[in-house]
Tab-separated table of N, CA and C in Angstrom:
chain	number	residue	atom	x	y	z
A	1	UNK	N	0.849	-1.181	0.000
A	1	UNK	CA	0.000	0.000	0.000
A	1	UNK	C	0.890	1.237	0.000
A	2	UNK	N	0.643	2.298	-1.000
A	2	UNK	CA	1.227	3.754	-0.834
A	2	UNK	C	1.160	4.184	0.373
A	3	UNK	N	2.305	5.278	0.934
A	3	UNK	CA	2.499	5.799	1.854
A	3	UNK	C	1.201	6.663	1.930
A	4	UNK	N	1.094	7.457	0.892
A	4	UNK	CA	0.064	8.381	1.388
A	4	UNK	C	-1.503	7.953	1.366
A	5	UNK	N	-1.721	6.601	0.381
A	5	UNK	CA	-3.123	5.913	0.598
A	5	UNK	C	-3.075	6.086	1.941
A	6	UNK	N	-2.105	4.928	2.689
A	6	UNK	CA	-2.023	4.646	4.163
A	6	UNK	C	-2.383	5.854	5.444
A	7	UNK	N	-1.980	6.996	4.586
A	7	UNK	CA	-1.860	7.824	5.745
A	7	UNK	C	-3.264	8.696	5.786
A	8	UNK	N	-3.594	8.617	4.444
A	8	UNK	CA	-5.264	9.161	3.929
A	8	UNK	C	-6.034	8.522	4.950
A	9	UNK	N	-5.580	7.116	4.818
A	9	UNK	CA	-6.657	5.999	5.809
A	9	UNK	C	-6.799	6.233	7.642
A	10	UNK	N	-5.209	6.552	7.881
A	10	UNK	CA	-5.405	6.869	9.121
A	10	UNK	C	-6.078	7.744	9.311
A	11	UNK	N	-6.117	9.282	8.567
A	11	UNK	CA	-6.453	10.325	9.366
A	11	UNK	C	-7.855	10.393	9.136
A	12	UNK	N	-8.199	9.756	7.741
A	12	UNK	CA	-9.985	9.590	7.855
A	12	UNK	C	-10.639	8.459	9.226
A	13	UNK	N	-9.671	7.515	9.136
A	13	UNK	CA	-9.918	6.479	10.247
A	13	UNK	C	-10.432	7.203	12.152
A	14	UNK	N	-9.151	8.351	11.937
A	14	UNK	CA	-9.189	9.366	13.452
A	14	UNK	C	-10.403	10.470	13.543
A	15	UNK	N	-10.509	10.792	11.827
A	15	UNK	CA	-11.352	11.969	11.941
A	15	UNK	C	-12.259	12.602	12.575
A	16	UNK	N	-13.542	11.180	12.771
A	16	UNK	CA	-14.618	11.058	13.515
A	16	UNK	C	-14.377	11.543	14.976
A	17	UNK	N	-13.182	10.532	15.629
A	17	UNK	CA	-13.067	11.139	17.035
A	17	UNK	C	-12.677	12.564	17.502
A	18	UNK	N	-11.871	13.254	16.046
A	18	UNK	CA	-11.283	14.321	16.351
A	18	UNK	C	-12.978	15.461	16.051
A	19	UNK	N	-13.911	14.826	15.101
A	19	UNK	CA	-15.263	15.960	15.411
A	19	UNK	C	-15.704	15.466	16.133
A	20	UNK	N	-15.992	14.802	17.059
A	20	UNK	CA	-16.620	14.255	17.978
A	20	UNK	C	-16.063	15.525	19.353
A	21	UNK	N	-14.929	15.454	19.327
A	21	UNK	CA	-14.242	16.119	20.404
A	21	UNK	C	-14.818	17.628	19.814
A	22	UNK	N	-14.465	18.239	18.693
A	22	UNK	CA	-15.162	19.219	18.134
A	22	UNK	C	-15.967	19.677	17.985
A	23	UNK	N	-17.144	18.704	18.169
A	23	UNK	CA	-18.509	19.557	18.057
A	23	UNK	C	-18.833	19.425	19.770
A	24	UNK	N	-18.395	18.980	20.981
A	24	UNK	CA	-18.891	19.664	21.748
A	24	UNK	C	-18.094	20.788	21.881
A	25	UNK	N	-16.584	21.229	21.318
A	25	UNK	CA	-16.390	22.255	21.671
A	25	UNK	C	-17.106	24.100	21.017
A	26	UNK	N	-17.057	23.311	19.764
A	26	UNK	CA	-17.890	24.591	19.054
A	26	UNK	C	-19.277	23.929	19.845
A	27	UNK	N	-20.359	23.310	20.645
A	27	UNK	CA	-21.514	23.620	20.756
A	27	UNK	C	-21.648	23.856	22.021
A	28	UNK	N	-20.151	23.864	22.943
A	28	UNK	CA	-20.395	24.586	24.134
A	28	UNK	C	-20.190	25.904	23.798
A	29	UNK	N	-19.350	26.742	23.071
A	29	UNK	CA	-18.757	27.565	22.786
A	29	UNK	C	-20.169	28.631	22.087
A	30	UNK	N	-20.758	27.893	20.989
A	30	UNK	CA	-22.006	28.642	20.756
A	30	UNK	C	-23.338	28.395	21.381
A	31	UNK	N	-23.179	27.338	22.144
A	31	UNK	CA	-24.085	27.623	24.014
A	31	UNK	C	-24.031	28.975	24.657
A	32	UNK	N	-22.692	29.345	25.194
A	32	UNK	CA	-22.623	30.400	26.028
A	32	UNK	C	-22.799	31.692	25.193
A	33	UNK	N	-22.570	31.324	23.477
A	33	UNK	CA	-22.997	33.119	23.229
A	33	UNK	C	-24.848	33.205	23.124
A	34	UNK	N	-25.310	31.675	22.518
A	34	UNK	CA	-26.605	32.415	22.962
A	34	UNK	C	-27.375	32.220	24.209
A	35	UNK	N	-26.951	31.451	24.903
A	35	UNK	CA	-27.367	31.801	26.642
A	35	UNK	C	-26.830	33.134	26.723
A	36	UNK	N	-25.884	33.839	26.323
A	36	UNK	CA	-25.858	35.119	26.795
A	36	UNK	C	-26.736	36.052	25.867
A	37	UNK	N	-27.081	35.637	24.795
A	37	UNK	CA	-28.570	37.064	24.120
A	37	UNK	C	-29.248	36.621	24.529
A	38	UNK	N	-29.781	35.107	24.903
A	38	UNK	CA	-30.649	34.934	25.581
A	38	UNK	C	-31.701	35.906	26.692
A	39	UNK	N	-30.261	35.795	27.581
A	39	UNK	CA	-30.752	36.629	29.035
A	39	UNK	C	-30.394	37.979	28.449
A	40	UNK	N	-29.469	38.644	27.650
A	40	UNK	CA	-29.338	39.910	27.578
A	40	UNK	C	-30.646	40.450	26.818
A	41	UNK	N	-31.156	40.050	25.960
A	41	UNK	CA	-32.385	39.832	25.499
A	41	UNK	C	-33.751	39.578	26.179
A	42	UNK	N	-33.777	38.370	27.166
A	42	UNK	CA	-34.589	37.965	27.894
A	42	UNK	C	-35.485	37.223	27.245
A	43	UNK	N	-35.321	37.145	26.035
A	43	UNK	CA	-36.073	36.045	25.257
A	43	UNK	C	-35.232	34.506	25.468
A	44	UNK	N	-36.190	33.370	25.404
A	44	UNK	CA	-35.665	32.110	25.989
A	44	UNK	C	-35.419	31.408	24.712
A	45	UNK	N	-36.265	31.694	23.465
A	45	UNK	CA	-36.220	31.029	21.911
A	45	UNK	C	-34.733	31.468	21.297
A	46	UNK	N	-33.958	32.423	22.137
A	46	UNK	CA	-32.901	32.322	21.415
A	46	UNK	C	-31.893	31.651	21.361
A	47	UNK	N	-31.954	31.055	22.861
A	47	UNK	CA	-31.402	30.217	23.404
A	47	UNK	C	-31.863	28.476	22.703
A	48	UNK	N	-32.803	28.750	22.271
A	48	UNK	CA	-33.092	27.267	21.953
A	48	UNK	C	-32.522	27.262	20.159
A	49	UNK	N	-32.866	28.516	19.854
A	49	UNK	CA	-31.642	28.465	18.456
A	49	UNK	C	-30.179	27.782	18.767
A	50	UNK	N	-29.720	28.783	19.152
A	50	UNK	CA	-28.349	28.104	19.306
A	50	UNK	C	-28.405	26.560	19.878
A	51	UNK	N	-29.107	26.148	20.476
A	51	UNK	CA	-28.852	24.594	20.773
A	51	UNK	C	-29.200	23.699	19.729
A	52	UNK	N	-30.417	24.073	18.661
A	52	UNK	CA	-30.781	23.192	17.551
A	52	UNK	C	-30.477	23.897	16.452
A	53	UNK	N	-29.000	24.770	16.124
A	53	UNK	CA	-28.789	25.557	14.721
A	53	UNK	C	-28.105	24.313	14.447
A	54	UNK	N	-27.582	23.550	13.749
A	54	UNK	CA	-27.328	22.577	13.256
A	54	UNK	C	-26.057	22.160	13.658
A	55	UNK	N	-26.108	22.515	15.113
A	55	UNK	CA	-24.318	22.041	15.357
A	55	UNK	C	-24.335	20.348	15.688
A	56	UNK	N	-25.763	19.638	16.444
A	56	UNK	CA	-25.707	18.476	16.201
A	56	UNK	C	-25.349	17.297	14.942
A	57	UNK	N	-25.722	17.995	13.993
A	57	UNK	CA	-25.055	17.222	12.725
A	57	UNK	C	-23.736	16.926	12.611
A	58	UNK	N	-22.925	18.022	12.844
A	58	UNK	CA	-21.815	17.751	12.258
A	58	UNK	C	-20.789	16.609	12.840
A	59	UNK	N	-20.777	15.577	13.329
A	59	UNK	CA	-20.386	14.569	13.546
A	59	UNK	C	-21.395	13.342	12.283
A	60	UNK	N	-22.531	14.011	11.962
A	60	UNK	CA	-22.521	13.036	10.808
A	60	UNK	C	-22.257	13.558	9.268
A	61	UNK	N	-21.872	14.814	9.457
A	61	UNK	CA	-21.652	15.196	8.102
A	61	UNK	C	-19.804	14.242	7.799
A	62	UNK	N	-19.423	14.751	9.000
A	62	UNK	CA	-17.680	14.432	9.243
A	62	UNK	C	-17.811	12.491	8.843
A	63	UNK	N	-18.735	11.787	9.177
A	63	UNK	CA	-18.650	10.560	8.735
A	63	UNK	C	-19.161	10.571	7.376
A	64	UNK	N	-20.176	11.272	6.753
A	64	UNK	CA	-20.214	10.797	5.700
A	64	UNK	C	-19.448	11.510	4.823
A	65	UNK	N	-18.366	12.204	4.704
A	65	UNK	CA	-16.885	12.661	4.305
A	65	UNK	C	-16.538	11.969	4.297
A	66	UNK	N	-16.118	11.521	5.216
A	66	UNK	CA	-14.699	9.994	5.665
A	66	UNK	C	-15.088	9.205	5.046
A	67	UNK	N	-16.935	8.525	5.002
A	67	UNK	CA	-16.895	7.341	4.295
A	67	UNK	C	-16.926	7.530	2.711
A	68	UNK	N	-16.839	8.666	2.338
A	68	UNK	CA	-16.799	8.612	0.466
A	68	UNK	C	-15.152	8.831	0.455
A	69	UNK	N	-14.558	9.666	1.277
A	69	UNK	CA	-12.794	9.885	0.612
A	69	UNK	C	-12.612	8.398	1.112
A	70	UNK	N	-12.362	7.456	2.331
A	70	UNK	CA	-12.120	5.936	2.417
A	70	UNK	C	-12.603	5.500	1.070
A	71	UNK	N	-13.739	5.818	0.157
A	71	UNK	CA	-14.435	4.846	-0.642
A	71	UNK	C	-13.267	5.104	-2.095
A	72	UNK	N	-12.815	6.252	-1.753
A	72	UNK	CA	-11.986	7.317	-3.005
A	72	UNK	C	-10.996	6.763	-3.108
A	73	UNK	N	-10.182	6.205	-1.642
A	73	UNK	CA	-8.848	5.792	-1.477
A	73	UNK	C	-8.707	4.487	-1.460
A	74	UNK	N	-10.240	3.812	-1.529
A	74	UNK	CA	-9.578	2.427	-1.479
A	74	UNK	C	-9.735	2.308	-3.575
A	75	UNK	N	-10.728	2.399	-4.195
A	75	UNK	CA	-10.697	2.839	-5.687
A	75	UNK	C	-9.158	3.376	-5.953
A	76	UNK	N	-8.396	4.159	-5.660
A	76	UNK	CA	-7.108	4.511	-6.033
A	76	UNK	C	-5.992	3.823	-5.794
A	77	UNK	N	-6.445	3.180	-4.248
A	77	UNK	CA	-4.964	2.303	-4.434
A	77	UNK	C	-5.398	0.574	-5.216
A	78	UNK	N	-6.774	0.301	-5.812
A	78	UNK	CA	-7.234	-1.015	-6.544
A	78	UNK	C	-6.347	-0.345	-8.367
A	79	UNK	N	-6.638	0.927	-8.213
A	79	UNK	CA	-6.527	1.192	-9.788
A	79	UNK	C	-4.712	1.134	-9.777
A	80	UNK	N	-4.195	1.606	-8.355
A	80	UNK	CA	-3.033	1.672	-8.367
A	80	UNK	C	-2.339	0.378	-8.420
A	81	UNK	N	-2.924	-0.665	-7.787
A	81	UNK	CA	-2.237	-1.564	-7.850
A	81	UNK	C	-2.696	-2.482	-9.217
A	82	UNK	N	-3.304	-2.078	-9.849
A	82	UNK	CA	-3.531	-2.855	-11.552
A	82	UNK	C	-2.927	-2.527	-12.319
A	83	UNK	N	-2.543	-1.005	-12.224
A	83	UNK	CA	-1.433	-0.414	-13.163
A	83	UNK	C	-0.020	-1.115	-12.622
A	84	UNK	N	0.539	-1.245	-11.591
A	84	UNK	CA	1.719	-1.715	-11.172
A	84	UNK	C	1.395	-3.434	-11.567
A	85	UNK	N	0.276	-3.799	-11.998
A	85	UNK	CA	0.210	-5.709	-12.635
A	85	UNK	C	0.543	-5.301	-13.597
A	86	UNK	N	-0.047	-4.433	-14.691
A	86	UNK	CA	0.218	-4.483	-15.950
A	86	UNK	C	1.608	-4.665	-16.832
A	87	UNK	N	2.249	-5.068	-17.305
A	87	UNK	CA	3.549	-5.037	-18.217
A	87	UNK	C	3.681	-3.634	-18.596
């Protein structure tokens, strides 16, 4: 296997855990700005924006990335290794 197939594989392989760790930090992070218009505001719906603006997704957007470039890299190193059969 190519060095860089291999290394494609790891970091799509890690990716997930590394948004996983990521989206609670961006959804604590855009927690506290709208808990704060929230109350500076005093409206409570703003607060419920920021909790359902779509920061829950992105741990499945980040997998279904990973699983089409994995699908990309395993296709490249099959084509790669037919060209290296060929004469």
């Amino acid at each position: 296997m190519k060095k860089y197939v291999r290394n494609g594989m790891i970091i799509c392989a890690l990716s997930p855990l590394i948004a996983y760790y990521l989206h609670f930090m961006v959804g604590t992070a855009s927690n506290l700005v709208f808990m704060t218009l929230s109350s500076a505001t005093g409206n409570s719906a703003v607060a419920y924006l920021g909790y359902m603006g779509g920061i829950e997704m992105v741990p499945a957007w980040t997998i279904a990335v990973n699983v089409t470039v994995l699908i990309y890299l395993a296709y490249r190193w099959e084509t790669d290794k037919k060209k290296g059969e060929e004469p």
